[in-house]
Coordinates of C-alpha atoms and ligand atoms in Angstrom, one line a residue:
M1 CA 0.0 0.0 0.0
S2 CA 1.4 3.4 -0.8
S3 CA 1.7 6.0 2.0
T4 CA -0.6 9.0 2.0
I5 CA 0.7 12.5 1.3
Q6 CA 0.1 15.3 3.7
A7 CA -0.1 19.0 3.2
V8 CA 3.0 21.1 3.7
R9 CA 3.6 21.9 7.4
G10 CA 2.0 25.2 8.4
M11 CA -0.3 25.3 5.3
N12 CA -3.9 24.6 6.1
D13 CA -6.9 23.2 4.3
I14 CA -10.1 25.1 4.8
L15 CA -12.7 22.4 5.0
P16 CA -16.3 22.6 3.9
D17 CA -17.5 23.0 7.5
E18 CA -15.3 26.0 7.9
A19 CA -15.3 27.6 4.5
P20 CA -18.8 29.2 4.8
L21 CA -17.5 31.3 7.7
W22 CA -14.6 32.4 5.4
E23 CA -17.0 33.3 2.7
F24 CA -19.2 35.2 5.1
F25 CA -16.1 37.2 6.1
E26 CA -15.0 37.7 2.5
D27 CA -18.5 38.9 1.5
T28 CA -18.7 41.3 4.4
V29 CA -15.3 42.7 3.6
R30 CA -16.0 43.1 -0.1
D31 CA -19.1 45.3 0.7
W32 CA -17.1 47.2 3.3
V33 CA -14.1 48.2 1.2
R34 CA -16.4 49.2 -1.7
G35 CA -18.5 51.3 0.7
F36 CA -15.4 53.3 1.4
G37 CA -14.5 53.8 -2.3
Y38 CA -11.6 51.3 -2.4
R39 CA -11.0 49.4 -5.7
P40 CA -9.8 45.8 -5.8
I41 CA -6.4 44.9 -7.3
R42 CA -5.0 41.4 -7.7
M43 CA -1.3 40.7 -7.8
P44 CA 0.6 37.5 -8.5
L45 CA 1.7 35.2 -5.6
L46 CA 5.2 35.2 -6.9
E47 CA 7.5 38.2 -7.3
K48 CA 11.1 38.8 -7.9
T49 CA 13.0 38.3 -4.7
D50 CA 14.6 41.8 -4.9
L51 CA 11.2 43.5 -4.6
F52 CA 10.9 42.3 -1.0
V53 CA 14.5 42.7 -0.1
R54 CA 14.4 46.3 -1.2
S55 CA 11.1 47.2 0.4
I56 CA 10.7 45.2 3.6
G57 CA 14.4 45.6 4.4
E58 CA 17.3 43.3 4.6
V59 CA 17.6 43.2 8.4
T60 CA 14.0 42.2 9.2
D61 CA 12.6 38.9 10.4
I62 CA 10.8 38.4 7.1
V63 CA 13.7 38.9 4.8
E64 CA 16.3 37.3 7.1
K65 CA 14.5 34.1 7.8
E66 CA 10.9 33.9 6.7
M67 CA 10.8 34.1 2.9
Y68 CA 10.1 31.2 0.6
T69 CA 12.8 32.0 -1.9
F70 CA 14.0 29.7 -4.7
V71 CA 15.7 29.9 -8.0
D72 CA 13.4 29.1 -10.9
A73 CA 15.3 26.3 -12.5
L74 CA 13.9 27.2 -15.9
S75 CA 14.9 30.9 -15.9
G76 CA 17.6 31.1 -13.3
E77 CA 15.7 33.9 -11.6
S78 CA 15.4 34.3 -7.9
L79 CA 11.7 34.3 -7.0
T80 CA 9.8 34.6 -3.7
L81 CA 6.3 33.7 -2.6
R82 CA 4.9 37.0 -1.4
P83 CA 5.3 37.3 2.4
E84 CA 3.0 40.4 2.4
G85 CA 1.1 42.5 -0.1
T86 CA 2.2 46.1 0.2
A87 CA 5.4 45.8 -1.9
A88 CA 3.6 43.9 -4.7
C89 CA 0.7 46.4 -4.7
V90 CA 3.1 49.4 -5.0
R91 CA 5.1 47.5 -7.7
A92 CA 1.9 46.9 -9.7
A93 CA 0.7 50.5 -9.3
L94 CA 4.1 51.8 -10.6
E95 CA 4.3 49.2 -13.4
H96 CA 0.9 50.2 -14.7
N97 CA 1.1 53.9 -14.0
L98 CA -2.0 53.9 -11.8
L99 CA -0.7 57.0 -10.0
Y100 CA -1.0 59.0 -13.3
G101 CA -4.7 58.8 -12.7
G102 CA -4.3 60.6 -9.3
P103 CA -4.2 59.2 -5.8
Q104 CA -5.4 55.6 -5.4
R105 CA -7.5 53.7 -2.8
L106 CA -6.7 50.0 -3.4
C107 CA -7.5 46.8 -1.6
Y108 CA -6.6 43.1 -2.1
A109 CA -6.9 39.8 -0.3
G110 CA -5.2 36.5 -0.5
P111 CA -2.6 34.1 0.7
M112 CA 0.8 35.2 2.0
F113 CA 3.8 32.9 2.8
R114 CA 6.2 33.1 5.7
H115 CA 8.5 30.3 6.9
E116 CA 7.7 30.7 10.6
R117 CA 7.3 28.2 13.4
P118 CA 3.7 27.1 13.0
Q119 CA 1.5 27.6 16.1
K120 CA -2.0 28.9 16.9
G121 CA -2.5 32.0 14.8
R122 CA 0.8 31.7 13.0
Y123 CA 1.0 29.7 9.8
R124 CA 3.3 29.4 6.8
Q125 CA 0.5 30.0 4.4
F126 CA -1.9 32.5 5.9
H127 CA -4.3 35.1 4.5
Q128 CA -4.3 38.8 4.6
L129 CA -6.7 41.5 3.6
G130 CA -4.8 44.6 2.6
V131 CA -5.8 48.2 2.0
E132 CA -3.4 50.8 0.6
S133 CA -3.9 54.5 -0.1
L134 CA -1.3 55.9 -2.5
G135 CA -0.8 59.6 -2.9
Y136 CA -2.3 60.9 0.4
A137 CA 0.1 62.7 2.7
G138 CA -2.1 63.9 5.6
P139 CA -3.3 62.3 8.8
D140 CA -6.8 62.3 7.5
M141 CA -6.0 59.2 5.4
D142 CA -4.4 57.5 8.4
A143 CA -7.6 58.3 10.3
E144 CA -9.8 57.0 7.4
H145 CA -8.1 53.6 7.7
L146 CA -8.8 53.5 11.4
V147 CA -12.4 54.6 11.0
M148 CA -12.8 51.9 8.3
V149 CA -11.4 49.1 10.5
A150 CA -13.5 50.2 13.5
R151 CA -16.6 50.0 11.3
L152 CA -15.7 46.5 10.2
W153 CA -15.4 45.3 13.8
K154 CA -18.9 46.8 14.4
T155 CA -20.3 45.1 11.3
L156 CA -18.8 41.8 12.3
G157 CA -20.0 42.1 15.9
L158 CA -16.4 41.9 17.2
T159 CA -15.9 43.7 20.4
E160 CA -12.8 43.6 22.5
I161 CA -10.3 44.6 19.9
S162 CA -8.3 47.6 21.0
L163 CA -6.2 50.1 19.0
Q164 CA -2.6 50.9 19.8
I165 CA -0.9 53.7 17.9
N166 CA 2.5 55.2 17.7
T167 CA 4.6 57.3 15.5
L168 CA 8.0 56.5 14.0
G169 CA 8.5 60.2 13.2
S170 CA 10.4 61.6 10.3
A171 CA 13.8 60.4 9.0
P172 CA 15.8 62.9 11.0
A173 CA 13.9 62.1 14.2
R174 CA 14.6 58.4 13.7
A175 CA 18.3 59.1 13.0
R176 CA 18.6 60.9 16.4
H177 CA 16.7 58.2 18.2
R178 CA 18.8 55.5 16.5
A179 CA 22.0 57.0 17.8
R180 CA 20.7 57.1 21.3
L181 CA 19.4 53.6 21.0
I182 CA 22.7 52.2 19.9
D183 CA 24.4 53.9 22.8
Y184 CA 21.9 52.4 25.2
L185 CA 21.9 48.9 23.8
S186 CA 25.7 48.9 23.6
A187 CA 25.8 49.6 27.3
H188 CA 23.6 46.6 27.9
L189 CA 25.3 44.1 25.6
E190 CA 25.1 41.3 28.0
A191 CA 21.3 41.4 28.1
L192 CA 20.9 41.2 24.3
D193 CA 20.0 38.0 22.6
E194 CA 21.7 36.8 19.4
D195 CA 19.2 38.6 17.0
A196 CA 19.5 41.8 19.0
R197 CA 23.3 41.8 18.9
R198 CA 23.3 41.2 15.2
R199 CA 20.8 44.1 14.7
L200 CA 22.4 46.5 17.1
H201 CA 24.2 48.5 14.4
T202 CA 22.2 47.5 11.3
N203 CA 18.6 47.9 12.6
P204 CA 18.5 48.8 16.3
L205 CA 14.8 49.9 16.1
R206 CA 13.9 46.4 15.4
V207 CA 15.4 45.3 18.7
L208 CA 12.4 47.0 20.3
D209 CA 10.1 44.8 18.3
S210 CA 11.6 41.6 19.9
K211 CA 9.1 39.2 21.4
N212 CA 11.8 37.6 23.6
P213 CA 10.5 37.7 27.2
A214 CA 14.0 37.9 28.6
M215 CA 14.6 41.2 26.8
Q216 CA 11.3 43.0 27.8
E217 CA 12.8 44.8 30.8
L218 CA 15.6 46.1 28.7
I219 CA 13.2 47.2 26.0
E220 CA 11.0 49.0 28.6
G221 CA 14.0 51.1 29.7
A222 CA 15.2 52.0 26.2
P223 CA 15.2 55.7 24.9
R224 CA 11.8 56.5 23.4
L225 CA 11.4 57.7 19.9
L226 CA 8.5 59.8 21.1
D227 CA 11.1 62.0 22.9
E228 CA 12.9 62.8 19.7
L229 CA 10.0 63.9 17.6
D230 CA 10.3 67.1 15.6
E231 CA 7.5 69.5 14.9
V232 CA 6.3 67.9 11.7
S233 CA 6.1 64.5 13.2
L234 CA 4.3 65.7 16.3
K235 CA 1.8 67.7 14.3
H236 CA 0.9 64.7 12.1
F237 CA 0.6 62.5 15.2
E238 CA -1.5 65.0 17.1
E239 CA -3.8 65.7 14.2
L240 CA -4.5 62.0 13.8
Q241 CA -5.3 61.7 17.5
A242 CA -7.6 64.7 17.3
I243 CA -9.6 63.0 14.5
L244 CA -9.8 59.8 16.4
R245 CA -11.2 61.6 19.4
Q246 CA -13.7 63.4 17.2
V247 CA -15.1 60.2 15.8
D248 CA -15.0 58.4 19.2
I249 CA -12.4 55.7 18.4
P250 CA -10.6 54.8 21.6
F251 CA -6.9 54.3 21.3
E252 CA -3.8 53.9 23.4
I253 CA -0.4 55.3 22.6
N254 CA 2.2 52.5 22.7
P255 CA 5.7 54.0 22.4
R256 CA 7.2 50.5 22.0
L257 CA 5.2 49.8 18.8
V258 CA 7.6 49.8 15.9
R259 CA 6.3 47.2 13.4
G260 CA 8.5 44.5 11.8
L261 CA 9.1 46.2 8.4
D262 CA 11.5 48.9 7.4
Y263 CA 9.3 51.0 5.2
Y264 CA 7.2 52.7 7.9
N265 CA 7.4 56.3 9.0
F266 CA 5.1 58.6 11.0
T267 CA 1.9 56.6 12.0
V268 CA 2.0 53.0 12.9
Y269 CA -0.7 51.0 14.7
E270 CA -2.0 47.6 15.7
W271 CA -5.4 46.4 16.5
V272 CA -5.0 43.8 19.3
T273 CA -7.3 41.4 21.1
T274 CA -6.6 39.4 24.3
K275 CA -8.9 36.6 23.2
L276 CA -6.4 34.8 21.0
G277 CA -3.5 34.1 23.3
A278 CA 0.0 35.2 22.2
Q279 CA -0.9 36.0 18.6
G280 CA -3.3 38.8 19.4
T281 CA -2.6 41.3 16.6
V282 CA -5.5 41.0 14.1
C283 CA -4.7 44.1 12.0
A284 CA -1.6 46.2 11.6
G285 CA -0.5 49.1 9.4
G286 CA 0.9 52.5 9.1
R287 CA 2.4 55.1 6.9
Y288 CA 5.2 54.4 4.4
D289 CA 5.9 57.7 2.6
G290 CA 9.3 56.5 1.3
L291 CA 8.4 53.2 -0.3
V292 CA 7.1 54.3 -3.7
E293 CA 10.3 56.3 -4.4
Q294 CA 12.4 53.4 -3.0
L295 CA 10.7 51.1 -5.6
G296 CA 11.5 53.5 -8.4
G297 CA 8.5 55.8 -8.5
K298 CA 8.2 59.5 -8.0
P299 CA 8.1 60.5 -4.3
T300 CA 4.5 59.6 -3.2
P301 CA 3.1 59.6 0.3
A302 CA 1.2 56.4 1.2
C303 CA -0.3 54.4 4.0
G304 CA -2.1 51.1 4.5
F305 CA -2.9 48.2 6.7
A306 CA -3.2 44.4 6.6
M307 CA -5.5 42.1 8.5
G308 CA -4.7 38.5 9.5
V309 CA -7.8 36.6 8.2
E310 CA -7.1 33.3 10.2
R311 CA -7.1 35.3 13.4
L312 CA -10.3 37.1 12.6
I313 CA -12.0 33.8 11.6
S314 CA -11.0 32.4 15.1
L315 CA -12.6 35.4 16.7
L316 CA -15.7 35.0 14.6
R317 CA -15.9 31.4 15.5
E318 CA -15.6 32.2 19.2
A319 CA -18.3 34.8 18.8
G320 CA -20.7 32.1 17.7
G321 CA -19.8 31.6 14.0
L322 CA -22.5 31.8 11.4
P323 CA -26.2 32.1 12.2
E324 CA -27.8 28.8 11.3
T325 CA -29.0 29.2 7.7
S326 CA -29.9 26.5 5.3
V327 CA -28.0 26.9 2.0
L328 CA -29.9 24.4 0.1
D329 CA -33.6 24.8 -0.9
G330 CA -34.3 21.3 -2.1
Y331 CA -33.0 17.8 -2.4
V332 CA -34.6 15.7 -5.2
V333 CA -35.1 12.0 -4.3
H334 CA -36.4 9.7 -7.0
Q335 CA -36.9 6.1 -7.7
G336 CA -38.1 4.2 -10.7
A337 CA -37.1 4.4 -14.4
R338 CA -39.7 7.0 -15.3
A339 CA -39.1 8.9 -12.1
D340 CA -35.3 9.1 -12.6
A341 CA -35.7 10.8 -15.9
F342 CA -38.5 13.2 -14.8
A343 CA -36.5 14.1 -11.7
W344 CA -33.8 15.7 -13.9
A345 CA -36.4 18.0 -15.4
V346 CA -37.8 18.8 -12.0
A347 CA -34.4 19.8 -10.6
E348 CA -33.7 21.9 -13.7
S349 CA -37.1 23.7 -13.4
L350 CA -36.5 24.5 -9.8
R351 CA -33.0 25.9 -10.6
D352 CA -34.6 28.0 -13.4
A353 CA -36.8 29.4 -10.6
G354 CA -33.6 30.5 -8.8
L355 CA -33.6 27.7 -6.2
R356 CA -30.6 25.8 -4.9
V357 CA -31.3 22.1 -5.6
V358 CA -29.3 18.9 -5.3
Y359 CA -30.3 15.9 -7.5
H360 CA -29.7 12.7 -5.6
C361 CA -27.0 10.7 -7.3
G362 CA -26.1 7.1 -6.6
G363 CA -29.5 5.4 -6.5
G364 CA -30.7 3.4 -3.5
K365 CA -33.9 3.0 -1.6
F366 CA -36.3 5.9 -0.9
A367 CA -35.6 5.6 2.9
A368 CA -31.8 5.9 2.3
Q369 CA -32.3 8.8 -0.1
M370 CA -34.5 10.6 2.4
R371 CA -31.8 10.3 5.1
R372 CA -29.4 11.9 2.6
A373 CA -31.9 14.7 2.0
D374 CA -32.2 15.3 5.7
G375 CA -28.4 15.3 6.1
S376 CA -27.9 17.7 3.3
G377 CA -29.5 20.5 5.3
A378 CA -32.0 21.2 2.5
R379 CA -35.3 22.9 3.5
Y380 CA -37.4 20.5 1.4
A381 CA -37.3 17.0 0.0
V382 CA -38.7 17.0 -3.5
I383 CA -39.9 13.4 -4.0
V384 CA -40.4 11.9 -7.4
G385 CA -41.8 8.3 -7.8
D386 CA -43.1 6.8 -10.9
D387 CA -46.6 7.7 -9.7
E388 CA -45.7 11.4 -9.5
A389 CA -43.8 11.2 -12.8
A390 CA -46.9 9.9 -14.5
C391 CA -48.8 13.0 -13.4
Q392 CA -45.9 15.4 -13.9
E393 CA -46.1 16.3 -10.2
V394 CA -43.8 16.0 -7.1
S395 CA -44.4 15.3 -3.4
L396 CA -43.0 18.2 -1.4
K397 CA -41.9 17.4 2.1
P398 CA -40.7 20.1 4.4
L399 CA -37.6 18.9 6.3
R400 CA -37.2 21.7 8.8
A401 CA -40.8 22.3 9.8
L402 CA -43.5 20.1 11.2
E403 CA -45.7 20.1 8.2
A404 CA -47.2 17.3 6.2
Q405 CA -46.0 16.6 2.6
A406 CA -48.2 17.4 -0.3
R407 CA -48.6 16.5 -4.0
V408 CA -48.1 19.6 -6.1
S409 CA -47.2 20.6 -9.6
V410 CA -43.5 21.5 -10.2
Q411 CA -44.6 25.1 -10.6
E412 CA -46.4 25.1 -7.3
A413 CA -43.4 23.4 -5.7
A414 CA -41.2 26.2 -6.9
D415 CA -43.6 28.9 -5.6
I416 CA -43.8 27.3 -2.2
M417 CA -40.1 26.8 -1.9
R418 CA -39.4 30.3 -3.0
S419 CA -41.9 32.0 -0.8
G420 CA -41.6 29.7 2.2
R421 CA -45.4 29.7 2.4
Q422 CA -47.0 26.9 4.3
I423 CA -48.0 24.1 2.0
S424 CA -51.5 23.8 3.3
A425 CA -52.1 27.6 2.9
A426 CA -50.6 27.5 -0.6
Q427 CA -52.8 24.6 -1.6
A428 CA -55.9 26.2 -0.1
G429 CA -55.1 29.2 -2.2
A430 CA -54.7 27.1 -5.3
A431 CA -58.0 25.3 -4.7
P432 CA -60.9 26.5 -6.9
Ligands
LIG501 P1 4.1 39.4 14.2 O1 4.8 40.5 15.0 O2 2.9 38.7 14.9 O3 5.0 38.4 13.5 P2 4.0 40.9 11.8 O4 4.4 42.2 12.2 O5 4.9 40.0 11.2 O6 3.3 40.2 13.0 P3 2.4 41.9 9.6 O7 3.4 41.7 8.6 O8 2.1 43.3 10.1 O9 2.6 41.0 10.9 O10 1.0 41.3 9.1 C1 -0.2 41.8 9.4 C2 -1.1 40.8 10.1 O11 -1.1 39.5 9.4 C3 -0.7 40.4 11.5 O12 -1.1 41.4 12.4 C4 -1.3 39.1 11.7 O13 -2.7 39.3 12.0 C5 -1.2 38.5 10.3 N1 -0.1 37.6 10.3 C6 1.2 37.9 10.1 N2 2.0 36.8 10.0 C7 1.1 35.7 10.2 C8 1.3 34.3 10.2 N3 2.4 33.7 10.0 N4 0.2 33.5 10.3 C9 -1.1 34.1 10.4 N5 -1.3 35.4 10.4 C10 -0.2 36.2 10.3
LIG502 MG1 6.1 38.3 11.8

């Protein structure tokens, strides 16, 4: 016997019991982004490796150790499965001159790939929903993104997600902070872990992003970027806060929030919940005014965010999942040579009437077919025997209500199934 093949570690199947919740989320999100004037964009899953190295930054977790990078044996090119969407979205906008048409509000969704240690809320293939606004400089756009997200939580009925914001300031402010940070960390060399020592001179800000519990005390005591901010940075940050207060979005300033990618400046934020254990960040984003230029475009301010779909699905599941709704209207059971043929026509007529109908396949006794009908979750069994077929009728049996079955024409069956009327009332109405 040959052995079975399993999925790649950290890459999940989303099974039919689970997929409807995903679809519910996706449908909700599609309406939501449209409602704010965002237009969808779809990028490839594979990009040239250089795109991510140049944008995310060489000395980051993602580029140092999380990317699925390989040489395409056929072309000799180094390619990478996208670890995030922003770089690819900006690349696409530049490649197709979208910015010539003015500022852009864009959104996308799909799988991302990072070679991390799989655990609850952390996978190697996971899904993000991303929103990017290109060509907007002011804090009003940062605020729009936060207003949007807050509305999505409301629509989804998710409470207990709180907002933490911070600012990374302008480049000169970051440079001043960087120098002070290197001094501070160098003075505490013995307390640094291996990653932190390596990053001390290349990317010291990232040390503050460390999740290593042993380093938290050191991080708590580090010089704060907030203390180095210049007037421009402060003004942007304060205006954002003023808008958030005005629209009643509660937030907390977290001076330790630095985000794991190089391209951020000014505003950064995370939406965090305590209900998912260690992986509590469900949405994260900020401003990245330098990225478009860094990728070869004209200087263009921009900002955006990404949501972790798996984590949101977990929250939705905890909050009760989907309301019980039957997706199927009818299940056609049939037995007898004449009935089998007529049942095809019945199923098609009901579908013509806009109903969702399964035609029983695989034969078998009526009783067994009825058990299948029941198990399918359909609202009605549509029963066709030779007797019904001879009269061009069906027996309609409600499966989710205590109501007797009735012999009706196919047209009547469609009417009853569509309107959800009681069979007896429908028949009474039909009687002369
Ligand atoms: P972390 O600090 O948890 O590693 P990150 O800064 O790497 O997060 P982002 O790149 O900002 O995460 O991605 C945005 C969101 O995507 C995260 O807040 C999270 O919800 C989700 N996410 C990131 N990596 C994973 C993963 N490996 N599996 C599942 N979801 C993820
Ligand atoms: Mg990460």
